[in-house]
Amino acid sequence: MVIASSNQNCPARPPFSALLPPKVQQIDASAYRNASGLDSGAVLVVGSAQSGGQIAEDLVQAGRTVFLATGRVGRLPRMYRGRHISVWLVLSGLIDVTRREILQQGPVPGRPLTGALHTISLQSLSAQGVVLLGRLTGVDDGRLSFSDDAEEHVRHADEGSAKVRSQIDAYIARNGIDAPPAEPDPAEVIGAVLPNPPIRSIDLAARGITTVIWCTGFRGDFGWVRVPAVLDAQGQPLHDNGFASVPGVYFAGLPFAISRRSGTILAIAEEAALFVEDIQRRLDTCL
Ligand SMILES: Cc1cc2nc3c(=O)[nH]c(=O)nc-3n(C[C@H](O)[C@H](O)[C@H](O)COP(=O)(O)OP(=O)(O)OC[C@H]3O[C@@H](n4cnc5c(N)ncnc54)[C@H](O)[C@@H]3O)c2cc1C
């Protein structure tokens, strides 16, 4: 049984979303289409990875007042030294860093913030007028509280981008590749505009916030899987490289299942081949 129903089909909202006043419109990143689909008024976007960053930019460019509750997430430039960043990640092998290697350095990180057409950074958003907040920590009677960590989140993303750029530089130098020199990326060289003092608490009504958009990730709906010992206590896959602990059960398409490439379209051929090989071996053994 190859389970290919995805682990990105259920939006994951923090439990305290249920405490928001009923008149506040709440949607998930997957339901966002454009600013005109939202109630009029200011918008709070929660989460500053790819969905949150891109939605915040779309909204601010449509003239909305936007507050962004940031998280600790990396960032990638869209283009670097003449090529799309994904091309460098594939050529240099950075996309093939294994899940095991990543886990040696800590929990598997979320996908970094990047723009669809150009680099998006917390600082470029703030320069356009997005109000940067720290991590959303709670809701109480129409007031939302935030950590004082927006500046740290800007720094973390800067460090992540600088690390990837230096790894690509090293790859280019090692292989004598004729690539143009790095050019300053407008979204990366601009300074962050941070509220001073940091905003630790917001009254939704007083700030005119009528909509909250949850860009806080997704999980899988595996409720239909009734095979013992293949899901954890949260109902998510228990697996090693996509292989469930029960022989003959496979999970396809999971992010970081084998390497950083996993969970992207680039991984499908390679990972499917591993499952097919194992299925063939099992069939050969049975026959
Ligand atoms: C916002 C976002 C941006 C992304 N951007 C990129 C990108 O730029 N490049 C890239 O390579 N990858 C990107 N990805 C990842 C890419 O979308 C996934 O790697 C790919 O879709 C995984 O394919 P899949 O077939 O495993 O899962 P899915 O495409 O999610 O397909 C799962 C299918 O299973 C069906 N299903 C669910 N439950 C059941 C059931 N009980 N019975 C029958 N069918 C069921 C669903 O309806 C769905 O059709 C992105 C993902 C997201 C969420």
Coordinates of C-alpha atoms and ligand atoms in Angstrom, one line a residue:
M1 CA 0.0 0.0 0.0
V2 CA 1.5 3.3 -1.1
I3 CA -0.1 6.1 0.9
A4 CA 0.2 9.2 -1.4
S5 CA -2.6 11.4 0.1
S6 CA -0.1 14.1 1.3
N7 CA 0.7 15.5 4.7
Q8 CA -0.2 19.1 3.5
N9 CA -4.0 18.8 3.2
C10 CA -5.1 20.0 6.6
P11 CA -4.3 23.6 7.7
A12 CA -2.7 23.7 11.1
R13 CA -4.0 26.6 13.3
P14 CA -2.9 27.1 16.8
P15 CA -5.6 26.1 19.3
F16 CA -6.1 29.7 20.6
S17 CA -7.5 30.6 17.2
A18 CA -10.8 29.4 18.7
L19 CA -10.6 32.3 21.2
L20 CA -10.7 35.1 18.6
P21 CA -13.9 37.2 18.7
P22 CA -16.5 35.6 16.3
K23 CA -16.8 38.8 14.2
V24 CA -13.1 38.5 13.1
Q25 CA -12.9 36.7 9.8
Q26 CA -10.4 33.8 10.0
I27 CA -9.0 32.0 6.9
D28 CA -6.1 29.7 6.2
A29 CA -3.3 30.4 3.7
S30 CA -4.8 27.7 1.4
A31 CA -8.1 29.7 1.2
Y32 CA -6.4 33.1 0.4
R33 CA -6.9 34.3 -3.2
N34 CA -6.5 38.1 -3.1
A35 CA -7.2 41.2 -1.0
S36 CA -10.6 41.8 -2.5
G37 CA -11.8 38.5 -1.1
L38 CA -11.4 39.7 2.4
D39 CA -13.5 41.9 4.6
S40 CA -12.4 45.6 4.5
G41 CA -10.0 46.6 7.3
A42 CA -6.6 45.8 8.5
V43 CA -5.2 42.2 8.3
L44 CA -3.1 40.2 10.7
V45 CA -1.0 37.5 8.9
V46 CA 0.3 34.9 11.3
G47 CA 3.4 33.1 10.2
S48 CA 6.3 34.5 8.1
A49 CA 7.4 31.5 5.9
Q50 CA 6.6 31.3 2.2
S51 CA 2.8 31.6 2.4
G52 CA 2.8 34.3 5.1
G53 CA 5.5 36.4 3.5
Q54 CA 3.9 36.2 0.0
I55 CA 0.4 36.9 1.3
A56 CA 1.6 39.9 3.4
E57 CA 3.3 41.4 0.4
D58 CA 0.2 40.9 -1.8
L59 CA -2.0 42.6 0.8
V60 CA 0.3 45.5 1.5
Q61 CA 0.7 46.2 -2.2
A62 CA -3.1 46.1 -2.5
G63 CA -3.2 49.0 0.0
R64 CA -4.1 47.1 3.1
T65 CA -2.8 47.8 6.6
V66 CA -0.9 44.6 7.4
F67 CA 0.5 43.2 10.7
L68 CA 2.8 40.2 10.4
A69 CA 3.4 37.8 13.4
T70 CA 6.8 36.5 12.5
G71 CA 8.5 33.1 13.2
R72 CA 12.0 31.7 13.3
V73 CA 12.4 30.7 9.6
G74 CA 15.2 30.9 7.1
R75 CA 15.2 32.8 3.8
L76 CA 16.5 32.2 0.3
P77 CA 17.2 34.8 -2.3
R78 CA 15.2 34.2 -5.5
M79 CA 18.1 34.6 -7.9
Y80 CA 21.9 34.4 -7.1
R81 CA 24.9 34.8 -9.3
G82 CA 22.9 34.6 -12.5
R83 CA 20.8 31.6 -11.7
H84 CA 17.5 30.7 -10.0
I85 CA 18.4 29.6 -6.4
S86 CA 16.8 26.1 -7.0
V87 CA 19.2 25.5 -9.8
W88 CA 22.2 26.2 -7.5
L89 CA 20.6 24.0 -4.7
V90 CA 20.4 21.1 -7.2
L91 CA 23.8 21.6 -8.8
S92 CA 25.7 22.0 -5.5
G93 CA 24.0 19.0 -3.9
L94 CA 22.6 21.2 -1.1
I95 CA 19.1 19.9 -1.8
D96 CA 20.4 16.3 -1.2
V97 CA 21.4 16.9 2.5
T98 CA 19.8 13.9 4.2
R99 CA 17.1 14.0 6.8
R100 CA 19.6 12.2 9.2
E101 CA 22.2 14.9 8.7
I102 CA 19.6 17.6 9.2
L103 CA 18.4 15.9 12.4
Q104 CA 21.9 15.9 13.8
Q105 CA 21.7 19.7 13.9
G106 CA 18.2 19.9 15.5
P107 CA 14.6 19.5 14.5
V108 CA 13.8 19.5 10.8
P109 CA 13.3 23.2 9.9
G110 CA 10.4 24.6 7.9
R111 CA 10.9 25.7 4.3
P112 CA 12.6 29.1 4.1
L113 CA 10.8 32.3 3.1
T114 CA 11.3 33.2 -0.6
G115 CA 9.2 35.1 -3.1
A116 CA 7.5 33.7 -6.2
L117 CA 9.0 36.3 -8.5
H118 CA 11.7 38.1 -6.4
T119 CA 13.3 37.8 -3.0
I120 CA 11.0 38.6 -0.1
S121 CA 12.5 39.4 3.3
L122 CA 11.0 40.6 6.6
Q123 CA 12.9 43.8 6.0
S124 CA 11.6 44.3 2.5
L125 CA 8.1 43.7 3.8
S126 CA 8.7 46.3 6.6
A127 CA 10.0 48.8 4.1
Q128 CA 6.6 48.5 2.3
G129 CA 4.7 49.2 5.5
V130 CA 4.1 45.7 6.9
V131 CA 4.2 46.0 10.8
L132 CA 6.5 43.3 12.1
L133 CA 5.5 41.6 15.3
G134 CA 7.1 38.8 17.2
R135 CA 5.6 35.3 17.6
L136 CA 1.9 35.2 18.5
T137 CA 1.7 33.7 21.9
G138 CA -1.9 34.0 23.0
V139 CA -5.4 35.5 22.8
D140 CA -7.4 36.9 25.6
D141 CA -10.6 38.8 25.3
G142 CA -9.9 40.3 21.9
R143 CA -6.3 41.1 22.8
L144 CA -3.4 39.2 21.2
S145 CA 0.0 38.9 22.8
F146 CA 3.4 38.6 21.0
S147 CA 6.9 37.7 22.0
D148 CA 9.7 40.3 21.7
D149 CA 11.6 38.4 19.0
A150 CA 10.9 40.0 15.7
E151 CA 14.5 41.4 15.5
E152 CA 15.9 37.9 16.2
H153 CA 13.7 36.5 13.4
V154 CA 15.2 39.1 11.0
R155 CA 18.7 38.1 12.1
H156 CA 18.0 34.4 11.8
A157 CA 16.7 34.7 8.2
D158 CA 19.7 36.9 7.3
E159 CA 22.1 34.3 8.7
G160 CA 20.3 31.5 6.8
S161 CA 20.5 33.3 3.5
A162 CA 24.2 34.3 4.1
K163 CA 25.0 30.6 4.8
V164 CA 23.4 29.3 1.7
R165 CA 25.0 32.0 -0.4
S166 CA 28.5 31.2 1.0
Q167 CA 27.9 27.5 0.3
I168 CA 27.0 28.3 -3.3
D169 CA 30.1 30.5 -3.6
A170 CA 32.3 27.7 -2.3
Y171 CA 30.7 25.3 -4.8
I172 CA 31.3 27.7 -7.7
A173 CA 35.0 28.3 -6.6
R174 CA 35.6 24.5 -6.1
N175 CA 34.4 23.7 -9.5
G176 CA 35.8 26.7 -11.4
I177 CA 32.3 27.6 -12.6
D178 CA 32.1 30.8 -14.7
A179 CA 29.3 32.6 -12.8
P180 CA 28.8 36.3 -12.6
P181 CA 29.7 38.0 -9.3
A182 CA 27.0 38.3 -6.6
E183 CA 25.0 41.5 -6.9
P184 CA 23.3 43.2 -4.0
D185 CA 19.7 42.0 -3.7
P186 CA 17.4 44.9 -2.9
A187 CA 15.3 42.8 -0.5
E188 CA 18.4 41.7 1.4
V189 CA 20.4 44.9 1.7
I190 CA 17.6 47.1 3.0
G191 CA 17.3 47.6 6.8
A192 CA 14.4 46.3 8.8
V193 CA 11.9 48.9 10.2
L194 CA 10.9 47.5 13.5
P195 CA 8.3 49.0 15.9
N196 CA 10.1 50.8 18.6
P197 CA 9.3 49.9 21.3
P198 CA 8.3 46.4 20.1
I199 CA 4.5 45.7 20.1
R200 CA 3.8 43.1 22.7
S201 CA 0.0 43.3 22.7
I202 CA -2.7 44.3 20.2
D203 CA -6.4 45.0 20.7
L204 CA -7.9 43.8 17.4
A205 CA -10.8 46.2 17.4
A206 CA -8.7 49.2 18.3
R207 CA -6.3 48.5 15.4
G208 CA -9.1 47.9 13.0
I209 CA -8.1 44.3 12.3
T210 CA -11.0 42.5 10.7
T211 CA -9.2 39.4 9.3
V212 CA -6.6 37.0 10.6
I213 CA -4.9 34.8 8.0
W214 CA -3.3 31.6 9.4
C215 CA -0.1 30.8 7.6
T216 CA 1.0 28.4 10.3
G217 CA 1.5 25.2 8.2
F218 CA -0.3 22.1 7.3
R219 CA -0.6 18.5 8.5
G220 CA -1.9 15.3 6.8
D221 CA -5.3 13.8 7.2
F222 CA -4.5 10.1 7.6
G223 CA -7.7 9.3 9.5
W224 CA -8.7 6.9 6.8
V225 CA -5.5 4.7 7.4
R226 CA -6.5 1.8 9.7
V227 CA -3.2 -0.1 9.9
P228 CA -1.8 -0.5 13.3
A229 CA 1.6 1.0 14.1
V230 CA 2.0 3.2 11.0
L231 CA 0.8 6.5 12.6
D232 CA 2.1 8.3 15.7
A233 CA 0.0 9.6 18.5
Q234 CA -0.8 12.8 16.5
G235 CA -2.0 10.6 13.5
Q236 CA 1.1 11.4 11.4
P237 CA 3.2 8.9 9.5
L238 CA 5.8 6.9 11.4
H239 CA 8.4 6.1 8.8
D240 CA 12.1 5.7 7.9
N241 CA 12.8 7.2 4.4
G242 CA 9.1 6.8 3.6
F243 CA 9.1 3.1 4.6
A244 CA 6.5 2.4 7.3
S245 CA 7.5 0.1 10.1
V246 CA 4.9 -2.4 8.7
P247 CA 6.5 -4.1 5.6
G248 CA 4.7 -3.3 2.4
V249 CA 3.4 0.1 3.5
Y250 CA 5.0 3.2 2.0
F251 CA 4.4 6.9 2.5
A252 CA 5.1 8.9 -0.7
G253 CA 5.7 12.7 -1.0
L254 CA 6.5 13.6 2.6
P255 CA 8.6 16.7 3.1
F256 CA 12.2 15.8 4.3
A257 CA 11.3 12.0 4.2
I258 CA 14.8 11.2 2.8
S259 CA 16.5 14.5 2.1
R260 CA 15.8 18.2 1.7
R261 CA 14.6 17.4 -1.9
S262 CA 11.7 15.2 -0.4
G263 CA 8.3 16.8 -0.5
T264 CA 9.1 18.6 -3.7
I265 CA 8.3 17.6 -7.3
L266 CA 12.0 17.0 -7.9
A267 CA 12.0 14.0 -5.5
I268 CA 9.2 12.0 -7.0
A269 CA 11.1 9.9 -9.6
E270 CA 13.9 8.9 -7.2
E271 CA 11.6 8.1 -4.2
A272 CA 9.1 6.2 -6.3
A273 CA 11.9 4.0 -7.6
L274 CA 12.9 3.0 -4.1
F275 CA 9.3 1.9 -3.3
V276 CA 9.0 0.1 -6.6
E277 CA 12.3 -1.7 -6.0
D278 CA 11.1 -2.9 -2.6
I279 CA 7.7 -3.9 -3.9
Q280 CA 9.4 -5.9 -6.7
R281 CA 11.7 -7.6 -4.2
R282 CA 8.7 -8.6 -2.0
L283 CA 6.8 -9.9 -5.1
D284 CA 9.9 -11.9 -6.2
T285 CA 10.2 -13.4 -2.7
C286 CA 6.5 -14.4 -2.6
L287 CA 6.6 -16.0 -6.0
Ligands
LIG1 C1 2.2 26.2 -0.8 C2 3.0 25.1 -1.5 C3 4.0 25.4 -2.4 C4 4.7 24.4 -3.0 N1 5.7 24.8 -4.0 C5 6.4 23.9 -4.6 C6 7.4 24.2 -5.6 O1 7.5 25.4 -5.9 N2 8.1 23.2 -6.2 C7 7.9 21.9 -5.8 O2 8.6 21.0 -6.3 N3 7.1 21.6 -4.8 C8 6.3 22.5 -4.2 N4 5.4 22.1 -3.3 C9 5.3 20.7 -2.9 C10 4.5 19.9 -3.9 O3 3.2 20.5 -4.0 C11 4.3 18.5 -3.4 O4 5.6 17.9 -3.3 C12 3.5 17.6 -4.3 O5 2.2 18.2 -4.5 C13 3.3 16.3 -3.6 O6 2.5 15.4 -4.4 P1 1.7 14.3 -3.8 O7 1.0 13.6 -5.0 O8 2.5 13.5 -2.9 O9 0.6 15.0 -2.9 P2 -0.6 16.0 -3.3 O10 -0.3 16.8 -4.6 O11 -1.0 16.7 -2.1 O12 -1.8 14.9 -3.7 C14 -2.4 14.1 -2.8 C15 -3.7 13.7 -3.4 O13 -4.4 12.7 -2.6 C16 -5.8 12.9 -2.5 N5 -6.3 12.3 -1.3 C17 -6.2 12.7 0.0 N6 -6.8 11.8 0.8 C18 -7.3 10.8 0.0 C19 -8.1 9.6 0.3 N7 -8.5 9.3 1.5 N8 -8.4 8.9 -0.8 C20 -8.1 9.2 -2.0 N9 -7.4 10.3 -2.3 C21 -7.0 11.1 -1.3 C22 -5.9 14.4 -2.5 O14 -7.1 14.8 -3.0 C23 -4.8 14.8 -3.5 O15 -5.2 14.9 -4.8 C24 4.6 23.1 -2.7 C25 3.6 22.7 -1.7 C26 2.8 23.7 -1.1 C27 1.8 23.3 -0.1

